[in-house]
Short mmCIF file of C-alpha atoms in Angstrom, two decimals:
data_model
loop_
_atom_site.label_atom_id
_atom_site.label_comp_id
_atom_site.label_asym_id
_atom_site.label_seq_id
_atom_site.Cartn_x
_atom_site.Cartn_y
_atom_site.Cartn_z
CA UNK I 142 54.84 -27.02 45.73
CA UNK I 143 51.87 -24.93 45.32
CA UNK I 144 48.82 -26.97 44.14
CA UNK I 145 47.84 -24.41 41.55
CA UNK I 146 50.95 -24.64 39.43
CA UNK I 147 50.29 -27.78 37.87
CA UNK I 148 46.81 -26.34 37.04
CA UNK I 149 48.59 -23.09 35.41
CA UNK I 150 51.09 -25.33 33.64
CA UNK I 151 48.31 -27.26 31.91
CA UNK I 152 46.55 -23.93 31.05
CA UNK I 153 49.61 -22.53 30.06
CA UNK I 154 47.95 -20.74 26.98
CA UNK I 155 44.84 -19.91 29.01
CA UNK I 156 44.90 -16.78 30.86
CA UNK I 157 45.75 -17.23 34.87
CA UNK I 158 42.67 -17.88 36.73
CA UNK I 159 41.63 -14.75 38.69
CA UNK I 160 39.57 -15.43 41.79
CA UNK I 161 37.27 -12.80 43.05
CA UNK I 162 38.28 -11.72 46.29
CA UNK I 163 35.43 -12.75 48.23
CA UNK I 164 36.32 -16.32 47.18
CA UNK I 165 39.74 -16.19 48.85
CA UNK I 166 40.12 -17.37 52.63
CA UNK I 167 42.90 -16.85 54.73
CA UNK I 168 45.34 -19.35 55.23
CA UNK I 169 46.57 -19.90 58.86
CA UNK I 170 50.01 -18.80 59.57
CA UNK I 171 51.25 -22.03 61.09
CA UNK I 172 50.09 -23.72 57.70
CA UNK I 173 51.85 -21.49 55.35
CA UNK I 174 55.10 -23.37 55.28
CA UNK I 175 53.82 -26.73 56.26
CA UNK I 176 54.34 -29.75 53.57
CA UNK I 177 52.22 -33.16 54.11
CA UNK I 178 54.87 -35.98 53.99
CA UNK I 179 52.60 -38.14 52.27
CA UNK I 180 52.01 -36.03 49.58
CA UNK I 181 55.65 -34.42 49.01
CA UNK I 182 58.03 -35.71 46.47
CA UNK I 183 61.41 -37.00 47.56
CA UNK I 184 64.30 -35.05 46.35
CA UNK I 185 65.50 -36.28 42.83
CA UNK I 186 62.70 -38.09 42.31
CA UNK I 187 60.54 -37.41 39.09
CA UNK I 188 57.47 -35.27 39.08
CA UNK I 189 54.02 -37.01 38.91
CA UNK I 190 52.06 -35.34 36.17
CA UNK I 191 48.38 -36.05 36.11
CA UNK I 192 47.09 -37.14 32.83
CA UNK I 193 45.90 -34.34 30.32
CA UNK I 194 42.17 -35.03 29.93
CA UNK I 195 39.09 -32.83 29.59
CA UNK I 196 37.70 -35.07 32.60
CA UNK I 197 40.71 -34.50 34.57
CA UNK I 198 41.20 -31.09 34.18
CA UNK I 199 37.47 -30.14 34.65
CA UNK I 200 36.80 -26.29 35.79
CA UNK I 201 39.27 -25.09 38.19
CA UNK I 202 38.65 -25.64 41.71
CA UNK I 203 36.41 -22.51 43.33
CA UNK I 204 36.88 -22.08 47.10
CA UNK I 205 34.06 -21.56 49.00
CA UNK I 206 32.95 -17.82 49.92
CA UNK I 207 33.49 -16.91 53.29
CA UNK I 208 31.00 -14.71 54.89
CA UNK I 209 33.33 -13.22 57.33
CA UNK I 210 35.74 -12.00 54.65
CA UNK I 211 32.62 -10.85 51.74
CA UNK I 212 32.58 -7.26 52.83
CA UNK I 213 36.51 -6.99 52.95
CA UNK I 214 36.83 -7.21 49.24
CA UNK I 215 34.06 -6.41 47.06
CA UNK I 216 33.42 -7.73 43.56
CA UNK I 217 34.38 -5.35 40.51
CA UNK I 218 31.42 -4.09 38.86
CA UNK I 219 31.51 -5.06 35.21
CA UNK I 220 29.54 -3.38 32.53
CA UNK I 221 26.43 -3.92 31.79
CA UNK I 222 25.38 -4.22 27.88
CA UNK I 223 23.67 -1.14 26.47
CA UNK I 224 20.04 -0.92 26.63
CA UNK I 225 18.69 -0.65 22.69
CA UNK I 226 15.69 1.63 22.26
CA UNK I 227 12.73 -0.43 21.78
CA UNK I 228 10.07 0.28 19.00
CA UNK I 229 9.37 3.95 18.70
CA UNK I 230 6.14 5.15 18.77
CA UNK I 231 5.33 7.26 15.54
CA UNK I 232 5.66 10.99 16.13
CA UNK I 233 2.39 12.92 16.30
CA UNK I 234 1.86 15.04 13.05
CA UNK I 235 -0.51 18.27 13.21
CA UNK I 236 -3.79 17.34 11.99
CA UNK I 237 -6.23 19.46 9.97
CA UNK I 238 -6.85 22.93 11.42
CA UNK I 239 -10.66 23.41 12.59
CA UNK I 240 -11.88 26.31 10.40
CA UNK I 241 -12.03 29.46 12.61
CA UNK I 242 -14.34 32.15 12.29
CA UNK I 243 -13.05 35.24 10.99
CA UNK I 244 -12.19 37.75 13.16
CA UNK I 245 -14.38 40.66 13.66
CA UNK I 246 -13.01 43.84 13.46
CA UNK I 247 -14.76 46.96 15.18
CA UNK I 248 -16.93 49.30 12.90
CA UNK I 249 -20.20 50.90 12.96
CA UNK I 250 -22.85 48.85 11.74
CA UNK I 251 -25.83 50.60 10.19
CA UNK I 252 -27.83 47.47 9.95
CA UNK I 253 -28.01 44.03 10.85
CA UNK I 254 -25.15 41.99 9.13
CA UNK I 255 -26.52 39.17 7.04
CA UNK I 256 -25.26 35.73 7.67
CA UNK I 257 -22.10 34.77 6.25
CA UNK I 258 -22.71 32.82 3.22
CA UNK I 259 -19.63 30.58 1.93
CA UNK I 260 -18.74 31.09 -1.68
CA UNK I 261 -19.96 28.74 -3.93
CA UNK I 262 -16.97 27.56 -6.28
CA UNK I 263 -18.27 26.07 -9.63
CA UNK I 264 -17.95 22.28 -9.45
CA UNK I 265 -16.87 20.28 -12.36
CA UNK I 266 -20.01 18.71 -14.23
CA UNK I 267 -20.76 15.03 -13.70
CA UNK I 268 -19.07 13.06 -16.28
CA UNK I 269 -21.85 11.29 -18.63
CA UNK I 270 -21.92 7.92 -18.61
CA UNK I 271 -20.86 6.37 -21.90
CA UNK I 272 -23.90 4.81 -23.63
CA UNK I 273 -23.25 1.35 -24.42
CA UNK I 274 -22.83 1.10 -28.40
CA UNK I 275 -25.89 -0.90 -29.78
CA UNK I 276 -25.09 -3.77 -31.97
CA UNK I 277 -24.29 -2.36 -35.75
CA UNK I 278 -27.44 -2.80 -38.01
CA UNK I 279 -27.13 -5.49 -40.38
CA UNK I 280 -26.90 -4.33 -43.74
CA UNK I 281 -29.96 -4.76 -45.97
CA UNK I 282 -27.78 -5.29 -48.84
CA UNK I 283 -26.45 -8.46 -47.60
CA UNK I 284 -29.15 -9.40 -45.11
CA UNK I 285 -30.71 -12.99 -46.37
CA UNK I 286 -33.45 -12.69 -44.40
CA UNK I 287 -34.79 -9.46 -45.71
CA UNK I 288 -38.03 -9.61 -47.48
CA UNK I 289 -36.96 -8.29 -50.72
CA UNK I 290 -33.97 -10.49 -50.98
CA UNK I 291 -33.79 -12.93 -53.70
CA UNK I 292 -31.89 -15.89 -54.78
CA UNK I 293 -29.84 -15.46 -57.50
CA UNK I 294 -28.63 -19.34 -57.80
CA UNK I 295 -30.24 -20.06 -61.26
CA UNK I 296 -29.78 -23.33 -63.18
CA UNK I 297 -30.89 -23.36 -67.01
CA UNK I 298 -31.53 -20.09 -68.51
CA UNK I 299 -34.09 -19.83 -71.39
CA UNK I 300 -33.38 -17.34 -73.89
CA UNK I 301 -36.26 -15.60 -75.81
CA UNK I 302 -35.93 -15.44 -79.66
CA UNK I 303 -37.11 -11.77 -79.65
CA UNK I 304 -34.23 -9.68 -77.76
CA UNK I 305 -35.64 -6.44 -78.27
CA UNK I 306 -38.35 -4.38 -80.06
CA UNK I 307 -39.82 -1.05 -80.45
CA UNK I 308 -42.80 -0.10 -78.62
CA UNK I 309 -45.13 3.12 -79.32
CA UNK I 310 -42.96 4.95 -77.19
CA UNK I 311 -39.92 4.40 -78.85
CA UNK I 312 -41.56 5.24 -82.38
CA UNK I 313 -43.38 8.50 -80.94
CA UNK I 314 -39.75 9.49 -79.87
CA UNK I 315 -38.33 9.14 -83.15
CA UNK I 316 -41.16 11.13 -84.59
CA UNK I 317 -41.12 13.92 -82.18
CA UNK I 318 -37.15 14.37 -83.22
CA UNK I 319 -38.23 14.69 -86.70
CA UNK I 320 -38.41 18.43 -86.84
CA UNK I 321 -34.89 18.70 -85.20
CA UNK I 322 -33.63 16.22 -87.84
CA UNK I 323 -34.86 18.29 -90.46
CA UNK I 324 -33.27 21.32 -88.82
CA UNK I 325 -29.95 19.75 -88.39
CA UNK I 326 -30.02 18.54 -92.07
CA UNK I 327 -30.53 22.25 -93.19
CA UNK I 328 -27.90 23.47 -91.18
CA UNK I 329 -25.43 20.53 -92.34
CA UNK I 330 -26.55 21.46 -95.93
CA UNK I 331 -25.42 25.15 -95.36
CA UNK I 332 -21.98 23.95 -94.01
CA UNK I 333 -21.38 21.27 -96.84
CA UNK I 334 -21.44 24.36 -99.42
CA UNK I 335 -18.08 25.07 -98.04
CA UNK I 336 -16.68 21.88 -99.56
CA UNK I 337 -17.96 22.55 -103.24
CA UNK I 338 -18.06 19.14 -104.85
CA UNK I 339 -17.71 17.31 -101.59
CA UNK I 340 -20.96 18.92 -100.10
CA UNK I 341 -22.67 15.47 -100.76
CA UNK I 342 -20.47 13.39 -99.04
CA UNK I 343 -20.63 15.68 -95.88
CA UNK I 344 -24.24 14.94 -95.83
CA UNK I 345 -23.97 11.48 -96.32
CA UNK I 346 -21.31 10.94 -93.53
CA UNK I 347 -23.26 12.92 -91.05
CA UNK I 348 -26.20 10.37 -91.80
CA UNK I 349 -23.83 7.56 -91.42
CA UNK I 350 -22.90 8.81 -88.16
CA UNK I 351 -25.64 7.59 -86.45
CA UNK I 352 -24.55 3.99 -86.39
CA UNK I 353 -21.26 5.04 -84.99
CA UNK I 354 -22.71 6.21 -81.73
CA UNK I 355 -23.74 2.27 -81.05
CA UNK I 356 -20.08 1.02 -81.65
CA UNK I 357 -18.76 -0.42 -78.43
CA UNK I 358 -15.53 2.05 -78.21
CA UNK I 359 -18.12 5.22 -79.01
CA UNK I 360 -20.32 4.01 -76.23
CA UNK I 361 -17.66 3.59 -73.89
CA UNK I 362 -16.82 7.13 -74.43
CA UNK I 363 -19.90 8.42 -74.25
CA UNK I 364 -20.59 6.66 -70.92
CA UNK I 365 -17.19 7.75 -69.36
CA UNK I 366 -17.22 11.62 -70.21
CA UNK I 367 -20.94 12.44 -70.91
CA UNK I 368 -22.80 10.37 -68.44
CA UNK I 369 -19.57 10.15 -66.09
CA UNK I 370 -19.79 6.48 -65.36
CA UNK I 371 -16.83 4.27 -64.51
CA UNK I 372 -16.39 0.43 -64.75
CA UNK I 373 -17.00 -1.53 -61.66
CA UNK I 374 -13.97 -2.77 -59.53
CA UNK I 375 -13.80 -6.57 -59.22
CA UNK I 376 -15.96 -6.95 -55.81
CA UNK I 377 -18.75 -4.62 -57.08
CA UNK I 378 -18.81 -6.46 -60.30
CA UNK I 379 -19.17 -9.79 -58.00
CA UNK I 380 -21.89 -7.80 -56.61
CA UNK I 381 -23.69 -7.05 -59.81
CA UNK I 382 -23.32 -9.71 -62.24
CA UNK I 383 -25.42 -12.26 -59.99
CA UNK I 384 -28.32 -9.78 -59.82
CA UNK I 385 -27.80 -8.94 -63.37
CA UNK I 386 -27.99 -12.69 -64.08
CA UNK I 387 -31.44 -13.07 -62.18
CA UNK I 388 -32.96 -10.24 -63.96
CA UNK I 389 -31.98 -11.09 -67.37
CA UNK I 390 -32.90 -14.64 -67.07
CA UNK I 391 -36.63 -13.65 -65.81
CA UNK I 392 -36.67 -11.77 -69.08
CA UNK I 393 -35.19 -14.20 -71.68
CA UNK I 394 -32.59 -11.77 -72.36
CA UNK I 395 -28.74 -12.45 -72.84
CA UNK I 396 -27.26 -10.62 -70.16
CA UNK I 397 -23.81 -10.73 -71.78
CA UNK I 398 -24.84 -8.04 -74.41
CA UNK I 399 -24.92 -5.36 -72.03
CA UNK I 400 -22.40 -3.57 -70.05
CA UNK I 401 -22.67 -2.69 -66.41
CA UNK I 402 -21.17 0.40 -64.88
CA UNK I 403 -20.98 2.62 -61.89
CA UNK I 404 -21.72 6.13 -60.85
CA UNK I 405 -20.20 7.82 -58.11
CA UNK I 406 -23.18 9.24 -56.69
CA UNK I 407 -24.78 8.97 -53.26
CA UNK I 408 -28.32 8.98 -54.52
CA UNK I 409 -30.40 6.47 -55.82
CA UNK I 410 -30.73 6.29 -59.16
CA UNK I 411 -29.87 4.13 -62.69
CA UNK I 412 -29.44 4.84 -66.32
CA UNK I 413 -29.88 2.97 -69.46
CA UNK I 414 -28.06 4.64 -72.54
CA UNK I 415 -26.98 3.78 -76.08
CA UNK I 416 -27.57 0.31 -76.94
CA UNK I 417 -25.67 -1.59 -74.23
CA UNK I 418 -25.17 0.80 -71.11
CA UNK I 419 -26.83 -0.15 -67.79
CA UNK I 420 -25.47 1.77 -65.11
CA UNK I 421 -26.17 1.85 -60.95
CA UNK I 422 -25.26 4.63 -58.73
CA UNK I 423 -22.92 3.64 -55.90
CA UNK I 424 -25.70 4.20 -53.48
CA UNK I 425 -27.91 2.03 -55.12
CA UNK I 426 -25.51 -0.76 -55.38
CA UNK I 427 -24.47 -0.76 -51.46
CA UNK I 428 -27.55 0.18 -50.10
CA UNK I 429 -30.49 -1.74 -51.40
CA UNK I 430 -31.26 -5.42 -51.10
CA UNK I 431 -30.44 -7.21 -53.79
CA UNK I 432 -34.28 -7.71 -54.78
CA UNK I 433 -34.85 -3.70 -54.81
CA UNK I 434 -31.31 -3.69 -57.07
CA UNK I 435 -32.98 -6.05 -59.13
CA UNK I 436 -35.79 -3.95 -59.54
CA UNK I 437 -33.85 -1.09 -60.85
CA UNK I 438 -31.96 -3.24 -63.09
CA UNK I 439 -35.05 -4.69 -64.39
CA UNK I 440 -36.24 -1.06 -64.99
CA UNK I 441 -33.30 -0.18 -66.88
CA UNK I 442 -33.70 -3.30 -68.85
CA UNK I 443 -37.34 -2.16 -69.72
CA UNK I 444 -35.81 0.96 -71.51
CA UNK I 445 -33.31 -1.27 -73.43
CA UNK I 446 -35.74 -3.90 -74.28
CA UNK I 447 -38.51 -1.57 -75.61
CA UNK I 448 -35.97 0.51 -77.46
CA UNK I 449 -36.29 3.70 -75.50
CA UNK I 450 -32.64 3.80 -75.03
CA UNK I 451 -31.68 3.63 -78.55
CA UNK I 452 -34.54 5.76 -79.66
CA UNK I 453 -33.64 8.59 -77.47
CA UNK I 454 -29.80 8.61 -78.30
CA UNK I 455 -30.17 8.45 -81.86
CA UNK I 456 -32.71 11.67 -81.86
CA UNK I 457 -30.58 13.46 -79.56
CA UNK I 458 -27.29 12.71 -82.09
CA UNK I 459 -29.14 14.11 -85.26
CA UNK I 460 -30.57 17.10 -83.57
CA UNK I 461 -27.09 18.34 -82.19
CA UNK I 462 -26.36 20.31 -85.48
CA UNK I 463 -29.82 22.37 -85.20
CA UNK I 464 -28.94 22.91 -81.25
CA UNK I 465 -25.55 24.09 -82.14
CA UNK I 466 -27.25 26.61 -85.19
CA UNK I 467 -29.27 27.85 -82.26
CA UNK I 468 -26.99 28.33 -79.70
CA UNK I 469 -24.92 30.35 -82.10
CA UNK I 470 -27.88 32.27 -83.17
CA UNK I 471 -28.64 33.25 -79.81
CA UNK I 472 -24.96 34.33 -78.95
CA UNK I 473 -25.06 36.50 -82.01
CA UNK I 474 -28.35 38.10 -81.40
CA UNK I 475 -27.48 38.83 -77.91
CA UNK I 476 -24.32 40.67 -78.94
CA UNK I 477 -26.69 42.54 -81.73
CA UNK I 478 -28.92 43.61 -79.12
CA UNK I 479 -26.02 45.06 -76.87
CA UNK I 480 -24.76 46.96 -80.04
CA UNK I 481 -28.44 48.09 -80.79
CA UNK I 482 -28.91 49.64 -77.64
CA UNK I 483 -26.04 51.91 -77.97
CA UNK I 484 -28.15 53.70 -80.66
CA UNK I 485 -31.03 54.34 -78.77
CA UNK I 486 -34.55 53.22 -79.64
CA UNK I 487 -33.78 53.19 -83.54
CA UNK I 488 -31.06 50.74 -82.83
CA UNK I 489 -33.49 48.37 -80.90
CA UNK I 490 -36.26 48.96 -83.33
CA UNK I 491 -33.66 47.87 -86.38
CA UNK I 492 -32.91 44.74 -84.54
CA UNK I 493 -36.22 43.66 -83.86
CA UNK I 494 -37.02 44.01 -87.78
CA UNK I 495 -33.85 42.56 -88.50
CA UNK I 496 -34.39 39.41 -86.26
CA UNK I 497 -38.19 39.22 -87.12
CA UNK I 498 -37.31 39.13 -90.88
CA UNK I 499 -34.84 36.34 -90.48
CA UNK I 500 -37.35 34.55 -88.41
CA UNK I 501 -40.51 34.69 -90.98
CA UNK I 502 -37.87 33.42 -93.93
CA UNK I 503 -36.72 30.58 -91.95
CA UNK I 504 -40.35 29.44 -90.91
CA UNK I 505 -41.62 30.09 -94.40
CA UNK I 506 -38.66 28.21 -96.17
CA UNK I 507 -39.10 25.26 -93.84
CA UNK I 508 -42.59 25.29 -93.61
CA UNK I 509 -43.19 26.22 -90.18
CA UNK I 510 -40.73 23.46 -88.91
CA UNK I 511 -39.11 25.94 -86.37
CA UNK I 512 -42.35 26.60 -84.88
CA UNK I 513 -42.70 22.80 -84.05
CA UNK I 514 -39.02 22.91 -82.69
CA UNK I 515 -40.46 25.44 -80.01
CA UNK I 516 -42.92 23.01 -78.49
CA UNK I 517 -40.60 19.61 -79.16
CA UNK I 518 -39.48 19.82 -75.27
CA UNK I 519 -42.67 19.50 -73.78
CA UNK I 520 -43.85 16.51 -76.14
CA UNK I 521 -40.74 14.82 -75.55
CA UNK I 522 -41.21 15.28 -71.89
CA UNK I 523 -44.28 13.62 -71.89
CA UNK I 524 -43.21 10.85 -74.00
CA UNK I 525 -40.33 10.44 -71.64
CA UNK I 526 -42.70 10.22 -68.92
CA UNK I 527 -44.83 7.51 -70.50
CA UNK I 528 -41.38 5.24 -71.26
CA UNK I 529 -40.87 5.53 -67.61
CA UNK I 530 -44.18 3.97 -66.91
CA UNK I 531 -43.47 1.35 -69.64
CA UNK I 532 -40.22 0.23 -67.84
CA UNK I 533 -42.09 0.22 -64.74
CA UNK I 534 -44.40 -2.29 -65.90
CA UNK I 535 -41.61 -4.21 -67.58
CA UNK I 536 -39.86 -4.66 -64.10
CA UNK I 537 -42.98 -5.54 -62.62
CA UNK I 538 -44.17 -8.48 -64.87
CA UNK I 539 -40.72 -9.76 -63.99
CA UNK I 540 -41.94 -10.20 -60.54
CA UNK I 541 -40.37 -7.04 -59.04
CA UNK I 542 -43.58 -5.12 -58.39
CA UNK I 543 -43.01 -5.17 -54.51
CA UNK I 544 -39.29 -4.18 -54.71
CA UNK I 545 -39.78 -1.43 -57.15
CA UNK I 546 -42.76 0.18 -55.13
CA UNK I 547 -40.32 0.37 -51.95
CA UNK I 548 -37.44 2.01 -54.33
CA UNK I 549 -40.25 4.27 -55.54
CA UNK I 550 -41.03 5.16 -51.89
CA UNK I 551 -37.16 5.85 -51.05
CA UNK I 552 -36.84 8.05 -54.07
CA UNK I 553 -39.76 9.94 -52.99
CA UNK I 554 -38.27 10.39 -49.70
CA UNK I 555 -35.29 11.87 -51.24
CA UNK I 556 -37.41 14.40 -52.85
CA UNK I 557 -38.75 15.52 -49.88
CA UNK I 558 -35.49 15.80 -48.19
CA UNK I 559 -34.80 18.02 -50.97
CA UNK I 560 -37.36 20.10 -51.27
CA UNK I 561 -37.13 20.94 -47.27
CA UNK I 562 -33.29 21.89 -48.06
CA UNK I 563 -34.47 24.11 -50.39
CA UNK I 564 -37.10 25.24 -48.24
CA UNK I 565 -34.75 25.87 -45.37
CA UNK I 566 -32.36 27.91 -47.69
CA UNK I 567 -35.28 29.86 -48.48
CA UNK I 568 -35.93 31.04 -45.04
CA UNK I 569 -38.70 28.39 -44.53
CA UNK I 570 -40.99 29.27 -47.28
CA UNK I 571 -41.36 25.62 -49.42
CA UNK I 572 -40.57 26.48 -53.39
CA UNK I 573 -43.24 25.74 -55.27
CA UNK I 574 -42.90 23.91 -58.48
CA UNK I 575 -43.92 25.81 -61.55
CA UNK I 576 -46.43 24.23 -64.13
CA UNK I 577 -43.97 24.60 -66.78
CA UNK I 578 -41.39 22.90 -64.69
CA UNK I 579 -43.80 20.05 -64.13
CA UNK I 580 -44.76 19.71 -68.08
CA UNK I 581 -40.74 19.35 -68.72
CA UNK I 582 -40.30 16.69 -66.00
CA UNK I 583 -39.05 13.52 -67.71
CA UNK I 584 -40.34 11.48 -65.01
CA UNK I 585 -43.92 10.93 -63.53
CA UNK I 586 -44.45 11.97 -59.97
CA UNK I 587 -44.36 9.35 -57.52
CA UNK I 588 -48.34 8.84 -56.90
CA UNK I 589 -48.63 8.28 -60.64
CA UNK I 590 -46.08 5.93 -60.98
CA UNK I 591 -47.25 3.70 -57.75
CA UNK I 592 -50.70 3.91 -59.05
CA UNK I 593 -49.65 2.05 -62.45
CA UNK I 594 -48.27 -0.59 -60.05
CA UNK I 595 -51.13 -1.45 -58.24
CA UNK I 596 -52.44 -4.19 -60.67
CA UNK I 597 -49.09 -6.30 -60.28
CA UNK I 598 -49.10 -5.66 -56.52
CA UNK I 599 -52.40 -6.84 -55.92
CA UNK I 600 -51.93 -9.87 -58.34
CA UNK I 601 -48.84 -10.99 -55.95
CA UNK I 602 -51.12 -10.34 -52.71
CA UNK I 603 -53.55 -12.87 -54.00
#
């Protein structure tokens, strides 16, 4: 039996071994059918099988290669594994083409060619650096370190027994309104004639109406509709009331007898009207330190304490009938003058005689009072300037002289800015104030008011 048979049986599932031709050796002819008796199985005897183990099997025996037969049967060439490309180099992209000189064209040149200057393209301007935002300045109205800041935390308050008085300025104001009052009484008397038997009641009702304007609802209507004031909001009231409490405590006045109002204005101003109205502008409330705001309020309180506010309102109220009659007379006179001009010069002469006769009769019947009325505005303005100085002295006496001087300086600055604006509108020519307008001014100039504050300022310096 072939010795490779058992190997093929044992490896029946494996493909038959193929030996390369260079490893096969030639078997001599005399040994092809020779069998070794020692290894030959007798007939009928069972075939011996070798144990099927991995160690027993082992790799198939490969006969040694014979150099004599190596060239007879060459080994087949097996396909080699494909060669995969290695990392490829990136392709060479074209770089920027260097600038070349423009081609020169042949043409007749009569002069030397100037050097070519490349065009200058507009460049974007450099972006300005954003400046650092400075820290927001501290509002002087809430800065406790401001020199004009005052402490409003007060304990006991002493209330004076005399809350108000009537100084000489208030008395003079009432006396100056007397001609206006008499003219108004004459007008009311003429109107009362239309009521027949009730004419006397009409005159009494008009005289009693002076007390009506000091009634709280009437004052509120006056503040809202004539003075254009409003009630403060809760935050505004929380800011105004402590300052007002400090001012009234220094003056020994009951502060709850007065009402605080606010005017929606960007100017520095305040007002004292009727018997219980104290108003400040929104600018004064929000921009001034509480010490300067207290000085402004103390100034207005001086008008109330001195009787300037109520005397001015009372005189103005009783002068209304006479002023109304004067406006009606001016309107009728204007219409008559226009009509008289249609009749040439004779109409104008007739109009002048007619108006002159009425004026003469009025002056003679009222003992010259109408002539006094013509000069009353100038006298009232002089008394008003004196009242402002009295109110300044009242605020300075309460310890607000430095604060009031600072407020006056700010007022003067605002006036100068207003004059500069008017000069700009007038082509740069400053607008001069006429002497009559100065006489009709209700407030003294800045230097006069500052001069009257000097005694109080010097006493506080020492």
